[in-house]
PDB file of N, CA and C in Angstrom:
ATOM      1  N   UNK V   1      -2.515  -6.136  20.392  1.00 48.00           N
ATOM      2  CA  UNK V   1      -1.657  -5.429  19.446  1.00 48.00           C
ATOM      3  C   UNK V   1      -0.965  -4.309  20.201  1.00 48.00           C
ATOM      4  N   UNK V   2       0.520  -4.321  20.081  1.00 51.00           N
ATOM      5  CA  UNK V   2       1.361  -2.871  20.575  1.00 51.00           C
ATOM      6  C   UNK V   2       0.930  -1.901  19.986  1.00 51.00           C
ATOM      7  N   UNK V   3       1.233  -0.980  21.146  1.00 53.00           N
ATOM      8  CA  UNK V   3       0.359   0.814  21.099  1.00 53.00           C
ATOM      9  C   UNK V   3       1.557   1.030  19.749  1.00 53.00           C
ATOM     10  N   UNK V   4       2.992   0.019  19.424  1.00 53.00           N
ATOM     11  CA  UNK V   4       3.755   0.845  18.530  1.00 53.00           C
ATOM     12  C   UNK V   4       3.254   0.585  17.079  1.00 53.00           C
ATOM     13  N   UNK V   5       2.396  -0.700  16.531  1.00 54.00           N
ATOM     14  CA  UNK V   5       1.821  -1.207  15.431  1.00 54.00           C
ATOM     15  C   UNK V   5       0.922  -0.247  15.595  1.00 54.00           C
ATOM     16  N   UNK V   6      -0.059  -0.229  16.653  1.00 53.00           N
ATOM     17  CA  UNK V   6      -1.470   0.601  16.061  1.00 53.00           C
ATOM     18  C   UNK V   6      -1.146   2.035  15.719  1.00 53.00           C
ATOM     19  N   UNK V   7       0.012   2.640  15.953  1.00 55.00           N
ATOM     20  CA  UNK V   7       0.246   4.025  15.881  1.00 55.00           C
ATOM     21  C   UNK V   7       1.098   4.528  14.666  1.00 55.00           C
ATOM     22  N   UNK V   8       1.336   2.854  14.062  1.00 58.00           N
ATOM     23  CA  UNK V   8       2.402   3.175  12.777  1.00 58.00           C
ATOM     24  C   UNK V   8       1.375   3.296  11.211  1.00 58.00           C
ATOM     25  N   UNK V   9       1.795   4.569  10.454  1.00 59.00           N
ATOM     26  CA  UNK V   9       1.266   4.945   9.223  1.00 59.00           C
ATOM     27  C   UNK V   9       2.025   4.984   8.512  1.00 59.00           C
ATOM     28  N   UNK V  10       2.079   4.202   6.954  1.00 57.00           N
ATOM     29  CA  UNK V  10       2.118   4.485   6.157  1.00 57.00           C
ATOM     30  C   UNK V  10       1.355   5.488   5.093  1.00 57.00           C
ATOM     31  N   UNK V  11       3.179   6.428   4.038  1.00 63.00           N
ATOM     32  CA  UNK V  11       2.741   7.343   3.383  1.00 63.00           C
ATOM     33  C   UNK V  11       3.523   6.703   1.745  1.00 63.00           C
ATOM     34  N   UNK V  12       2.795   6.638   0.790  1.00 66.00           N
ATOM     35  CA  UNK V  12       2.981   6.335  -0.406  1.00 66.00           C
ATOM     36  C   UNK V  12       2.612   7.995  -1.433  1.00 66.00           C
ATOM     37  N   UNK V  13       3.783   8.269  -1.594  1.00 75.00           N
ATOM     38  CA  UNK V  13       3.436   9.795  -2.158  1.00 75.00           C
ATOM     39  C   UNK V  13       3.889   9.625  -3.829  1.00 75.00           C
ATOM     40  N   UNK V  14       3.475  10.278  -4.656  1.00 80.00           N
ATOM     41  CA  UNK V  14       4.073   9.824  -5.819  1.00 80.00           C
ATOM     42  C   UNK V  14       5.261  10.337  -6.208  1.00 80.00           C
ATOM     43  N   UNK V  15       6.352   9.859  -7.092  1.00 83.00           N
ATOM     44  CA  UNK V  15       7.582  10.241  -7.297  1.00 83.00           C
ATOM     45  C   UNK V  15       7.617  11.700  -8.282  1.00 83.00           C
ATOM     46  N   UNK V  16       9.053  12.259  -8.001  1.00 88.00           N
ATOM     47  CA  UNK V  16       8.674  13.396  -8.974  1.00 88.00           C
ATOM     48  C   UNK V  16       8.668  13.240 -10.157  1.00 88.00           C
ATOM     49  N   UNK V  17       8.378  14.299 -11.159  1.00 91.00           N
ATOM     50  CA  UNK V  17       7.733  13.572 -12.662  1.00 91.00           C
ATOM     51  C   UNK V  17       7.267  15.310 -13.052  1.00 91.00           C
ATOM     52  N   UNK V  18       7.111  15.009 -14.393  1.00 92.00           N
ATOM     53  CA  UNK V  18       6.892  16.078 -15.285  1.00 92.00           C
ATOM     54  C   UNK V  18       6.409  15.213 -16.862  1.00 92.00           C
ATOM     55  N   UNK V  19       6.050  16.186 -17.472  1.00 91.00           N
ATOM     56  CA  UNK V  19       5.004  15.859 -18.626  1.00 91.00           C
ATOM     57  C   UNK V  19       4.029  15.045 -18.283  1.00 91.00           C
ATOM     58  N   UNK V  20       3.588  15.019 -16.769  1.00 92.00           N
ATOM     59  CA  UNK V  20       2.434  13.686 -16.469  1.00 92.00           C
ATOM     60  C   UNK V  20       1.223  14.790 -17.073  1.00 92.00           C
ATOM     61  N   UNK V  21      -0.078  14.231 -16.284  1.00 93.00           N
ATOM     62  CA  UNK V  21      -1.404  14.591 -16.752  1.00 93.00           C
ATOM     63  C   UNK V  21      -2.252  14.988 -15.515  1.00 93.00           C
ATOM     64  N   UNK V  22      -3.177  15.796 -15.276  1.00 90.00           N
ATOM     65  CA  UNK V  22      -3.991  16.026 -13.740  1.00 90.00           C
ATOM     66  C   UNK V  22      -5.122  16.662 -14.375  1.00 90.00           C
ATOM     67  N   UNK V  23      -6.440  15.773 -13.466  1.00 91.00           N
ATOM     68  CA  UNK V  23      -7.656  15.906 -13.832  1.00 91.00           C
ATOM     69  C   UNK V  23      -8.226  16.402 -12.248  1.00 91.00           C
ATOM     70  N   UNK V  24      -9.536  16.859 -12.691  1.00 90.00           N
ATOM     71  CA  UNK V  24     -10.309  17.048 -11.461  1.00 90.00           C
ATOM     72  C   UNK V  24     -11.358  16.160 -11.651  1.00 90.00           C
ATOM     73  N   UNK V  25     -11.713  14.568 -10.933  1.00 86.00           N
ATOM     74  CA  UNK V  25     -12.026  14.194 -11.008  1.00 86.00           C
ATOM     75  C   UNK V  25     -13.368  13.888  -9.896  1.00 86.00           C
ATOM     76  N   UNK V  26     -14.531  13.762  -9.633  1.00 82.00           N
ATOM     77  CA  UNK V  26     -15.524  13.406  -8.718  1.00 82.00           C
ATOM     78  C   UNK V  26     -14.937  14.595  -7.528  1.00 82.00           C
ATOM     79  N   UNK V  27     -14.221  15.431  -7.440  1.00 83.00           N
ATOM     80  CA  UNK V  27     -13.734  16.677  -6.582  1.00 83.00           C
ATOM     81  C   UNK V  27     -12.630  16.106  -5.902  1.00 83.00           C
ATOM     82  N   UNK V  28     -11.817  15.645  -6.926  1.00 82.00           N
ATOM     83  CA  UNK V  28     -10.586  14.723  -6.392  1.00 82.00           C
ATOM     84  C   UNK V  28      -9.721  15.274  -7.530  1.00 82.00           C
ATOM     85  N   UNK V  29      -8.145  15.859  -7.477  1.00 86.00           N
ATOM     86  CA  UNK V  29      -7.343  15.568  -7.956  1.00 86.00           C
ATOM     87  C   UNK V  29      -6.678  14.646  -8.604  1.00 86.00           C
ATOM     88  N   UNK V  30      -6.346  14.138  -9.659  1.00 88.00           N
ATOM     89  CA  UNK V  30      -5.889  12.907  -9.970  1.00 88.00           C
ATOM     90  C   UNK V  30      -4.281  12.788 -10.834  1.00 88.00           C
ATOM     91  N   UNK V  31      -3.608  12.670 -10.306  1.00 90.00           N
ATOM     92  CA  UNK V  31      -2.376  12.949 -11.018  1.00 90.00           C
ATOM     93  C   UNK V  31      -2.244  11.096 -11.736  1.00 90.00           C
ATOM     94  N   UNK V  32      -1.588  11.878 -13.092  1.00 91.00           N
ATOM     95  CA  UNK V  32      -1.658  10.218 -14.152  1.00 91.00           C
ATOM     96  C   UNK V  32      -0.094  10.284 -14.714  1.00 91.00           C
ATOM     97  N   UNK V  33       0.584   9.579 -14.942  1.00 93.00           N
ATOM     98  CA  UNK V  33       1.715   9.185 -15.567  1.00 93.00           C
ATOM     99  C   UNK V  33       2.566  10.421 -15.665  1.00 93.00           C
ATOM    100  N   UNK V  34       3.806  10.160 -16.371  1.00 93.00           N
ATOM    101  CA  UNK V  34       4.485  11.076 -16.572  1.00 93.00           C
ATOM    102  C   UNK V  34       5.846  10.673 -16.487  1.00 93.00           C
ATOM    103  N   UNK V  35       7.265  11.464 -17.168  1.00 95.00           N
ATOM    104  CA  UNK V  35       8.777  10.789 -16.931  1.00 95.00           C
ATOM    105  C   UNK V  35       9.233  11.474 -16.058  1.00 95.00           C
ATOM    106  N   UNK V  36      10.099  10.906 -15.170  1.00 91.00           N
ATOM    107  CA  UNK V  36      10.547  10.878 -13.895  1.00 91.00           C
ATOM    108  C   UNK V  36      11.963  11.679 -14.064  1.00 91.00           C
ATOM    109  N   UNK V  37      12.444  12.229 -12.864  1.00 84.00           N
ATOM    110  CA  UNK V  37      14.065  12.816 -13.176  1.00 84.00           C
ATOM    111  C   UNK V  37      14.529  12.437 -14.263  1.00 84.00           C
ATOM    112  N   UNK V  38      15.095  11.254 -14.169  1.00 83.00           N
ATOM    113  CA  UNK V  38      15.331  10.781 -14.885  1.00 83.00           C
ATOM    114  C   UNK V  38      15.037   9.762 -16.365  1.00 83.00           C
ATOM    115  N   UNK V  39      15.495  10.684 -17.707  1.00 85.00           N
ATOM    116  CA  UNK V  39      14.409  10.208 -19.260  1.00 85.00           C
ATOM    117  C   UNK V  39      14.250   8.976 -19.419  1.00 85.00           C
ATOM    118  N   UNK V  40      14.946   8.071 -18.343  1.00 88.00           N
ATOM    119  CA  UNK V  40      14.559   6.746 -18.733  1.00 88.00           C
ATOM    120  C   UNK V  40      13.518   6.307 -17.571  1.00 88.00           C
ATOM    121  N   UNK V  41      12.944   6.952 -16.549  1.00 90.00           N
ATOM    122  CA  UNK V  41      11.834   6.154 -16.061  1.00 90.00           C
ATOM    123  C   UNK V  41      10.863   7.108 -16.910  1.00 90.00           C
ATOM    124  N   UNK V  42       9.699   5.892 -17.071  1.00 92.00           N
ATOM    125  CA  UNK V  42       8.567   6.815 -17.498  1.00 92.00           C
ATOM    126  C   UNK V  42       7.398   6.076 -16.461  1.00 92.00           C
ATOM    127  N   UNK V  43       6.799   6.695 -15.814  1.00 89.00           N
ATOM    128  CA  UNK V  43       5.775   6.157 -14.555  1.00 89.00           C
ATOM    129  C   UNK V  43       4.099   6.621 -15.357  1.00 89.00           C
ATOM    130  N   UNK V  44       3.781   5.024 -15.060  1.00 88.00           N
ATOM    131  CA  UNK V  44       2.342   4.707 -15.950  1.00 88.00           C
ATOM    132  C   UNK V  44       1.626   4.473 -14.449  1.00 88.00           C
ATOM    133  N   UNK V  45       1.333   5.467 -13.612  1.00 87.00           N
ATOM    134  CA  UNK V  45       0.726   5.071 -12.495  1.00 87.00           C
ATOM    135  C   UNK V  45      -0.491   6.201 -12.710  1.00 87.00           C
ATOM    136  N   UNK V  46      -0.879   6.507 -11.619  1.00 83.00           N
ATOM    137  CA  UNK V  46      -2.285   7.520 -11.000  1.00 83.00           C
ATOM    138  C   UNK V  46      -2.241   7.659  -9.677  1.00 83.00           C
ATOM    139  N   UNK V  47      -2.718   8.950  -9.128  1.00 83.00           N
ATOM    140  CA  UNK V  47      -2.647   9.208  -7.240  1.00 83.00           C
ATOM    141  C   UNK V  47      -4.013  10.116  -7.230  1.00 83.00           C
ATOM    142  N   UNK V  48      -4.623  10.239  -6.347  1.00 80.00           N
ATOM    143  CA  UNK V  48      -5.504  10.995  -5.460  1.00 80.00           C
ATOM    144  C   UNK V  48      -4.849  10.787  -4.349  1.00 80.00           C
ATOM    145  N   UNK V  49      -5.620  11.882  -3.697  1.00 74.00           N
ATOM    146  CA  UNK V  49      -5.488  11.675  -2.092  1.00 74.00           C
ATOM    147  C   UNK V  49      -7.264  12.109  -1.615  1.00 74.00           C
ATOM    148  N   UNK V  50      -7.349  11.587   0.288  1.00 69.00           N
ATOM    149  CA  UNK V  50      -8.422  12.186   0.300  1.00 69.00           C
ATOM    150  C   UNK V  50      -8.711  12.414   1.511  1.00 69.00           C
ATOM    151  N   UNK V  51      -9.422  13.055   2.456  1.00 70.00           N
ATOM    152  CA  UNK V  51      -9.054  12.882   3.830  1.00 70.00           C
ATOM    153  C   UNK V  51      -9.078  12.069   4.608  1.00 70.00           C
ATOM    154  N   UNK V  52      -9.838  11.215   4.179  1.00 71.00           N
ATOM    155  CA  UNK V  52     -10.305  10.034   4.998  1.00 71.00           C
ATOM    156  C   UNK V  52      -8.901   9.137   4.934  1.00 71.00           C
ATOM    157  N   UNK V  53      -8.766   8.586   6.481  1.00 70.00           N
ATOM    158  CA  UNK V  53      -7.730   7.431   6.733  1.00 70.00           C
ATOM    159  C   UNK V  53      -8.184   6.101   6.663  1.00 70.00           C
ATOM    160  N   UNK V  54      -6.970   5.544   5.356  1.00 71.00           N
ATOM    161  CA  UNK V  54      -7.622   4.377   5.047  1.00 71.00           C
ATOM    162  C   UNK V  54      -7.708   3.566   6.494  1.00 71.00           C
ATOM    163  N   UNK V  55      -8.091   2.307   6.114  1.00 77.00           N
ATOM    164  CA  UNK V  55      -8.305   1.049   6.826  1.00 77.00           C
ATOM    165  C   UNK V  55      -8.560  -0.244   6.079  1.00 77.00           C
ATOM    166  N   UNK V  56      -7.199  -0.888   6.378  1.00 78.00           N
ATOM    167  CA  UNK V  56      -6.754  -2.184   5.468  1.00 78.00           C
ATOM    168  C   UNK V  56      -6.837  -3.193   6.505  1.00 78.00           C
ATOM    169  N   UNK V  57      -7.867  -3.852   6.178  1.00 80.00           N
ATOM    170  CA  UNK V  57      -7.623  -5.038   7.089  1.00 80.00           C
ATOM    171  C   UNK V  57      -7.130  -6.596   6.102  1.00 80.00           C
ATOM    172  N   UNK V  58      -6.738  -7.619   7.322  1.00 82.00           N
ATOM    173  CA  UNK V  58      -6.118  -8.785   6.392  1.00 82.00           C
ATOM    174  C   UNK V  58      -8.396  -9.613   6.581  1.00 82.00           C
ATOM    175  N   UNK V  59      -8.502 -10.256   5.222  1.00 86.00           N
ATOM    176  CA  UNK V  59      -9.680 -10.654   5.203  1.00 86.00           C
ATOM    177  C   UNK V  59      -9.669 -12.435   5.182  1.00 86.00           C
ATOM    178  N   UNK V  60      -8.313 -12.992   4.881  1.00 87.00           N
ATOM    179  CA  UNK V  60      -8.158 -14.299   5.044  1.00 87.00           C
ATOM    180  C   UNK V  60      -6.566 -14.745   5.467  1.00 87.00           C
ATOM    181  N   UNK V  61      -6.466 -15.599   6.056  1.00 85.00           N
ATOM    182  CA  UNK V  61      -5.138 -15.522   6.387  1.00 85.00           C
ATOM    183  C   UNK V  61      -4.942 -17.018   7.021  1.00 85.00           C
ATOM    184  N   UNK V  62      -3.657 -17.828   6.127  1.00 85.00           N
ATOM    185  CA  UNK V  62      -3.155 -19.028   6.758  1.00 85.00           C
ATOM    186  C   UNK V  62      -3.401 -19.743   8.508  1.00 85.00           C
ATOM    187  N   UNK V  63      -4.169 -20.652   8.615  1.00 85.00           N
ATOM    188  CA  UNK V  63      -3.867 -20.978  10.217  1.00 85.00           C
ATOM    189  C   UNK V  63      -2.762 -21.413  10.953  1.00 85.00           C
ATOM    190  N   UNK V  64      -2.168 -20.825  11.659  1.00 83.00           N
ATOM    191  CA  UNK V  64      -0.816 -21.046  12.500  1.00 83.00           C
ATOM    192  C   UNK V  64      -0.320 -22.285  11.990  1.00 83.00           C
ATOM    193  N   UNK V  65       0.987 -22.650  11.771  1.00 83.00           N
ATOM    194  CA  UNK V  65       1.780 -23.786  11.432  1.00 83.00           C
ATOM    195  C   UNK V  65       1.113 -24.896  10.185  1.00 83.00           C
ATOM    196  N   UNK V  66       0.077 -24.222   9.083  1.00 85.00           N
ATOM    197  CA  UNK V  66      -0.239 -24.934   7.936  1.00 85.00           C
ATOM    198  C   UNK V  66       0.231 -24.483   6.681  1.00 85.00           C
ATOM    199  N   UNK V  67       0.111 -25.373   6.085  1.00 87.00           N
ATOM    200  CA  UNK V  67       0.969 -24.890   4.381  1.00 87.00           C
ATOM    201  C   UNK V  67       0.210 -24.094   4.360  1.00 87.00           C
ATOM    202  N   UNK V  68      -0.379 -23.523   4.425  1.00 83.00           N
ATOM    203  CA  UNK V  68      -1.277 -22.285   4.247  1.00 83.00           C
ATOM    204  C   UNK V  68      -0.662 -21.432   4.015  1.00 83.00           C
ATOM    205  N   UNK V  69       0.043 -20.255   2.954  1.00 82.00           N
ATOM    206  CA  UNK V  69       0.858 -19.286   2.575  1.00 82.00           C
ATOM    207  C   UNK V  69      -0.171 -17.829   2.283  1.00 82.00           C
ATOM    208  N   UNK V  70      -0.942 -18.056   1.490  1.00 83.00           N
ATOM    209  CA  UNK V  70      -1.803 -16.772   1.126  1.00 83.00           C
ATOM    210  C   UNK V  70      -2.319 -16.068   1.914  1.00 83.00           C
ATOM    211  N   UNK V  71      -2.131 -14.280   2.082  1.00 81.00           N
ATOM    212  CA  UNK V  71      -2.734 -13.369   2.789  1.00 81.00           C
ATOM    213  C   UNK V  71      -3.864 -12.941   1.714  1.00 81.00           C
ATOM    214  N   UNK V  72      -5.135 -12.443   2.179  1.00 83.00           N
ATOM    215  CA  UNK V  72      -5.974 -11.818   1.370  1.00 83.00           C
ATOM    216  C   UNK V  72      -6.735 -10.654   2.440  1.00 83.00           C
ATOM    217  N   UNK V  73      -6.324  -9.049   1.481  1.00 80.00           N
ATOM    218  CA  UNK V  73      -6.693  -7.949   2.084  1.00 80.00           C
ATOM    219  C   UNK V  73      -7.773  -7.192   1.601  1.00 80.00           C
ATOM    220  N   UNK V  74      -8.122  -6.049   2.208  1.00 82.00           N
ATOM    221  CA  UNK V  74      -9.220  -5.439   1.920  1.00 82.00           C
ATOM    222  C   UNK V  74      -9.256  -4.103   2.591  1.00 82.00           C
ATOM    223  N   UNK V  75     -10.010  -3.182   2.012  1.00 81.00           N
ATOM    224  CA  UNK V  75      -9.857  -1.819   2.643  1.00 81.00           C
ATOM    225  C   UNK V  75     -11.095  -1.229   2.424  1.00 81.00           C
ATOM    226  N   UNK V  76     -10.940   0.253   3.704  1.00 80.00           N
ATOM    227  CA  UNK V  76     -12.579   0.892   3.010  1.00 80.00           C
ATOM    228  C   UNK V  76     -12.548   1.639   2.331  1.00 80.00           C
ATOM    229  N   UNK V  77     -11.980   1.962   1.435  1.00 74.00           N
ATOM    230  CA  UNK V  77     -11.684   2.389   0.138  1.00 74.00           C
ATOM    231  C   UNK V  77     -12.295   1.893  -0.941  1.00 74.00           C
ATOM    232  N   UNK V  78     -12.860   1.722  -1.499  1.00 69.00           N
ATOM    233  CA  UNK V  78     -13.416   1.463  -2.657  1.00 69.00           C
ATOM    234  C   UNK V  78     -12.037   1.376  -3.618  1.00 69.00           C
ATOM    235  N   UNK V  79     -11.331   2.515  -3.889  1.00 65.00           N
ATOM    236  CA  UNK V  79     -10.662   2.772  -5.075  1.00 65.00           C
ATOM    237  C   UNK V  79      -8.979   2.126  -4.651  1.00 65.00           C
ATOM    238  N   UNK V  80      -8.793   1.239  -3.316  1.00 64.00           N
ATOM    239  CA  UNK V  80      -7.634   0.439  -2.501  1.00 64.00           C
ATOM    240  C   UNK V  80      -7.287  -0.664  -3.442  1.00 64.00           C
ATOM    241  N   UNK V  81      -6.180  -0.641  -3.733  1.00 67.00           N
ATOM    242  CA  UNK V  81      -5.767  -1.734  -5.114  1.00 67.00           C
ATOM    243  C   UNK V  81      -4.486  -2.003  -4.534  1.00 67.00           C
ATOM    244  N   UNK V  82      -3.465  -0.890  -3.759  1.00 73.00           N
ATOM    245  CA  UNK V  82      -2.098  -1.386  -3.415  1.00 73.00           C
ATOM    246  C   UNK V  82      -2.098  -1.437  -1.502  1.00 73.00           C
ATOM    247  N   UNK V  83      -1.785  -2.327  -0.977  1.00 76.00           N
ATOM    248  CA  UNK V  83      -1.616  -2.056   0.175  1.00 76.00           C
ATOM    249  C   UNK V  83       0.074  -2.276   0.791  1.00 76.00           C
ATOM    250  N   UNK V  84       0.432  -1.899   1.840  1.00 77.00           N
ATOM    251  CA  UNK V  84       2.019  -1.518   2.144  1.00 77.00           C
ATOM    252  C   UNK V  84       1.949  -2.467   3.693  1.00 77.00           C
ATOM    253  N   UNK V  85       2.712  -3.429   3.714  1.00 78.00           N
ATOM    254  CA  UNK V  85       2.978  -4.066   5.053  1.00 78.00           C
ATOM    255  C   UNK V  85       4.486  -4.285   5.293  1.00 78.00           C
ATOM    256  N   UNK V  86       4.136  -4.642   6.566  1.00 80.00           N
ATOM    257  CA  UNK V  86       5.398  -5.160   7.037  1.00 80.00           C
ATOM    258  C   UNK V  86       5.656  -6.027   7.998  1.00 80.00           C
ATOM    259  N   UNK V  87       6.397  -6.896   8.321  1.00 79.00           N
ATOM    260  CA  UNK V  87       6.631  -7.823   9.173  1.00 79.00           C
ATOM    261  C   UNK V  87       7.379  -7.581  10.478  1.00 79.00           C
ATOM    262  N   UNK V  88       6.597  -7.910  11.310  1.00 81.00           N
ATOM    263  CA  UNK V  88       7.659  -7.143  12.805  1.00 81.00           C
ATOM    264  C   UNK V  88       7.446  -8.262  13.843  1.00 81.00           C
ATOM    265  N   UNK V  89       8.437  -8.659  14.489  1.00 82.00           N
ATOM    266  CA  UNK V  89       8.581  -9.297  15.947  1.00 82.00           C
ATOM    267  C   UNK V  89       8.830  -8.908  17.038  1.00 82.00           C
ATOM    268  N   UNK V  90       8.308  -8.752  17.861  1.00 84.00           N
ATOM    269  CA  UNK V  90       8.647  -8.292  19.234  1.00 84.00           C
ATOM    270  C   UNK V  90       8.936  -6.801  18.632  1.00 84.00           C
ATOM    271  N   UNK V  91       8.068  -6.239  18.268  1.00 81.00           N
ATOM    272  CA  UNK V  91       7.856  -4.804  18.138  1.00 81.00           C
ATOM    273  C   UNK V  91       9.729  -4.713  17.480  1.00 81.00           C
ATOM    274  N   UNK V  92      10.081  -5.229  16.785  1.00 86.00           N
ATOM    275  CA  UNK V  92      10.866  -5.508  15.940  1.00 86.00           C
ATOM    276  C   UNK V  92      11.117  -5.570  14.519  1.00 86.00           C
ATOM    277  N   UNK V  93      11.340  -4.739  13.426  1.00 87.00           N
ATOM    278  CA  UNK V  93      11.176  -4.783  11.652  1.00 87.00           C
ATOM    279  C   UNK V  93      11.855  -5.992  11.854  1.00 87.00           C
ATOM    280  N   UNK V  94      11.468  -6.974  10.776  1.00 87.00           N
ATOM    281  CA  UNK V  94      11.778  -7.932  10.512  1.00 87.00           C
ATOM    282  C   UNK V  94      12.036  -7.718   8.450  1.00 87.00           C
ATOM    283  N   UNK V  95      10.864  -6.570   7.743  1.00 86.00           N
ATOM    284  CA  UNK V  95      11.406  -6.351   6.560  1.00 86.00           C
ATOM    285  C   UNK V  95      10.639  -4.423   6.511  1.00 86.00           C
ATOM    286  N   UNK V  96      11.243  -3.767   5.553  1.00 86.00           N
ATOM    287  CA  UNK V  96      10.921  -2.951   5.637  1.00 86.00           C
ATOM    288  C   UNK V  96       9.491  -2.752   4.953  1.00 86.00           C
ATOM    289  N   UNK V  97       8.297  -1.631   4.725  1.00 82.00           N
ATOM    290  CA  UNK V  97       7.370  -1.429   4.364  1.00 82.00           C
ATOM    291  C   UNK V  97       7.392  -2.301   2.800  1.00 82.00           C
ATOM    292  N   UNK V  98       6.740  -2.897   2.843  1.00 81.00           N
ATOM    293  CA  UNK V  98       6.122  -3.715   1.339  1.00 81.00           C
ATOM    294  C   UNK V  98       5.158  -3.638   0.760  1.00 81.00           C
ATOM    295  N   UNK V  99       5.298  -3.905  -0.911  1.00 79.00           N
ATOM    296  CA  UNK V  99       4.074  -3.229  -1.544  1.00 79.00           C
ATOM    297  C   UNK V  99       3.731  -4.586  -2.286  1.00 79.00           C
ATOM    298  N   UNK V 100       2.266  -4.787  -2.040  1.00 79.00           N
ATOM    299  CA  UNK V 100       1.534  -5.899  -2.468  1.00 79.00           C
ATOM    300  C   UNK V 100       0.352  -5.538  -3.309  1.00 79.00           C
ATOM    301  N   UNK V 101      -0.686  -5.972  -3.978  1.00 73.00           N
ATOM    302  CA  UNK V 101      -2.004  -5.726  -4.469  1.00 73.00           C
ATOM    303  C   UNK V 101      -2.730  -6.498  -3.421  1.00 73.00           C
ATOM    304  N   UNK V 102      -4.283  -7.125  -3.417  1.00 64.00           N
ATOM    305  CA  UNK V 102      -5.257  -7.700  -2.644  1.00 64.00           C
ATOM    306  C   UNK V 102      -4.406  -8.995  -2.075  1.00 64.00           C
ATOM    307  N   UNK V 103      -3.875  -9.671  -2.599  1.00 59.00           N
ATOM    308  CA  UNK V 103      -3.212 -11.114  -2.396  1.00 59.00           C
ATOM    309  C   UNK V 103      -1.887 -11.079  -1.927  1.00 59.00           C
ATOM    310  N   UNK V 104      -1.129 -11.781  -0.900  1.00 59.00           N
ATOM    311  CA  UNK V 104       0.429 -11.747  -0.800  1.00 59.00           C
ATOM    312  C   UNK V 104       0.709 -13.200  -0.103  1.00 59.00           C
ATOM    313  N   UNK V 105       1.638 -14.029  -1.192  1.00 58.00           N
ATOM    314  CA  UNK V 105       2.074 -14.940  -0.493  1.00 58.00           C
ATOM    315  C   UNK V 105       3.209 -14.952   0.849  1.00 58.00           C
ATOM    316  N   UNK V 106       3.294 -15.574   1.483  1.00 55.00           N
ATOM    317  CA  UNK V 106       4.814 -16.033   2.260  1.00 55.00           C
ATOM    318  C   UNK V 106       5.278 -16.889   2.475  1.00 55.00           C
TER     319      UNK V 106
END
């Protein structure tokens, strides 16, 4: 793996918003829903943060040149539900950062 993949991080921060909700949860912050700049988004999401850097690994994955399409991921996160990839060649974007749950076809 290139020193430029192992050194690349993704940041998923939440959008701005007002009338949402924030708890102190297990000694975690938790920001919950709320409408966005603009009165027509209304965002039904949730964020913590925490110090620890995740680690998403792929846990099943198609064998070279078979119909095989499905990725299946995993993290040490316990509370990891969205993960963010991307496709690169020759240390090359091929699409920009993508947002998947545990499963992603191609």
């Amino acid at each position: 793996v290139s020193s430029i993949i192992q050194e690349t991080f993704c940041l998923q921060v939440p959008a701005s918003r007002y009338v949402g909700a924030a708890e102190f949860i297990d000694s975690k912050v938790v920001v919950m829903g709320g409408v966005g700049h603009d009165d027509m988004i209304l965002h039904r999401d949730s964020w913590t943060r925490d110090e620890k850097n995740p680690k998403a690994v792929i846990t099943t994955k198609p064998r070279s040149r078979s119909p095989q399409f499905q990725f299946y991921f995993d993290s040490n996160e316990a509370g990891a539900h969205v993960f963010e990839y991307k496709i690169m060649r020759d240390e090359t974007d091929i699409t920009p950062w993508l947002i998947t749950t545990k499963q992603r076809g191609v």
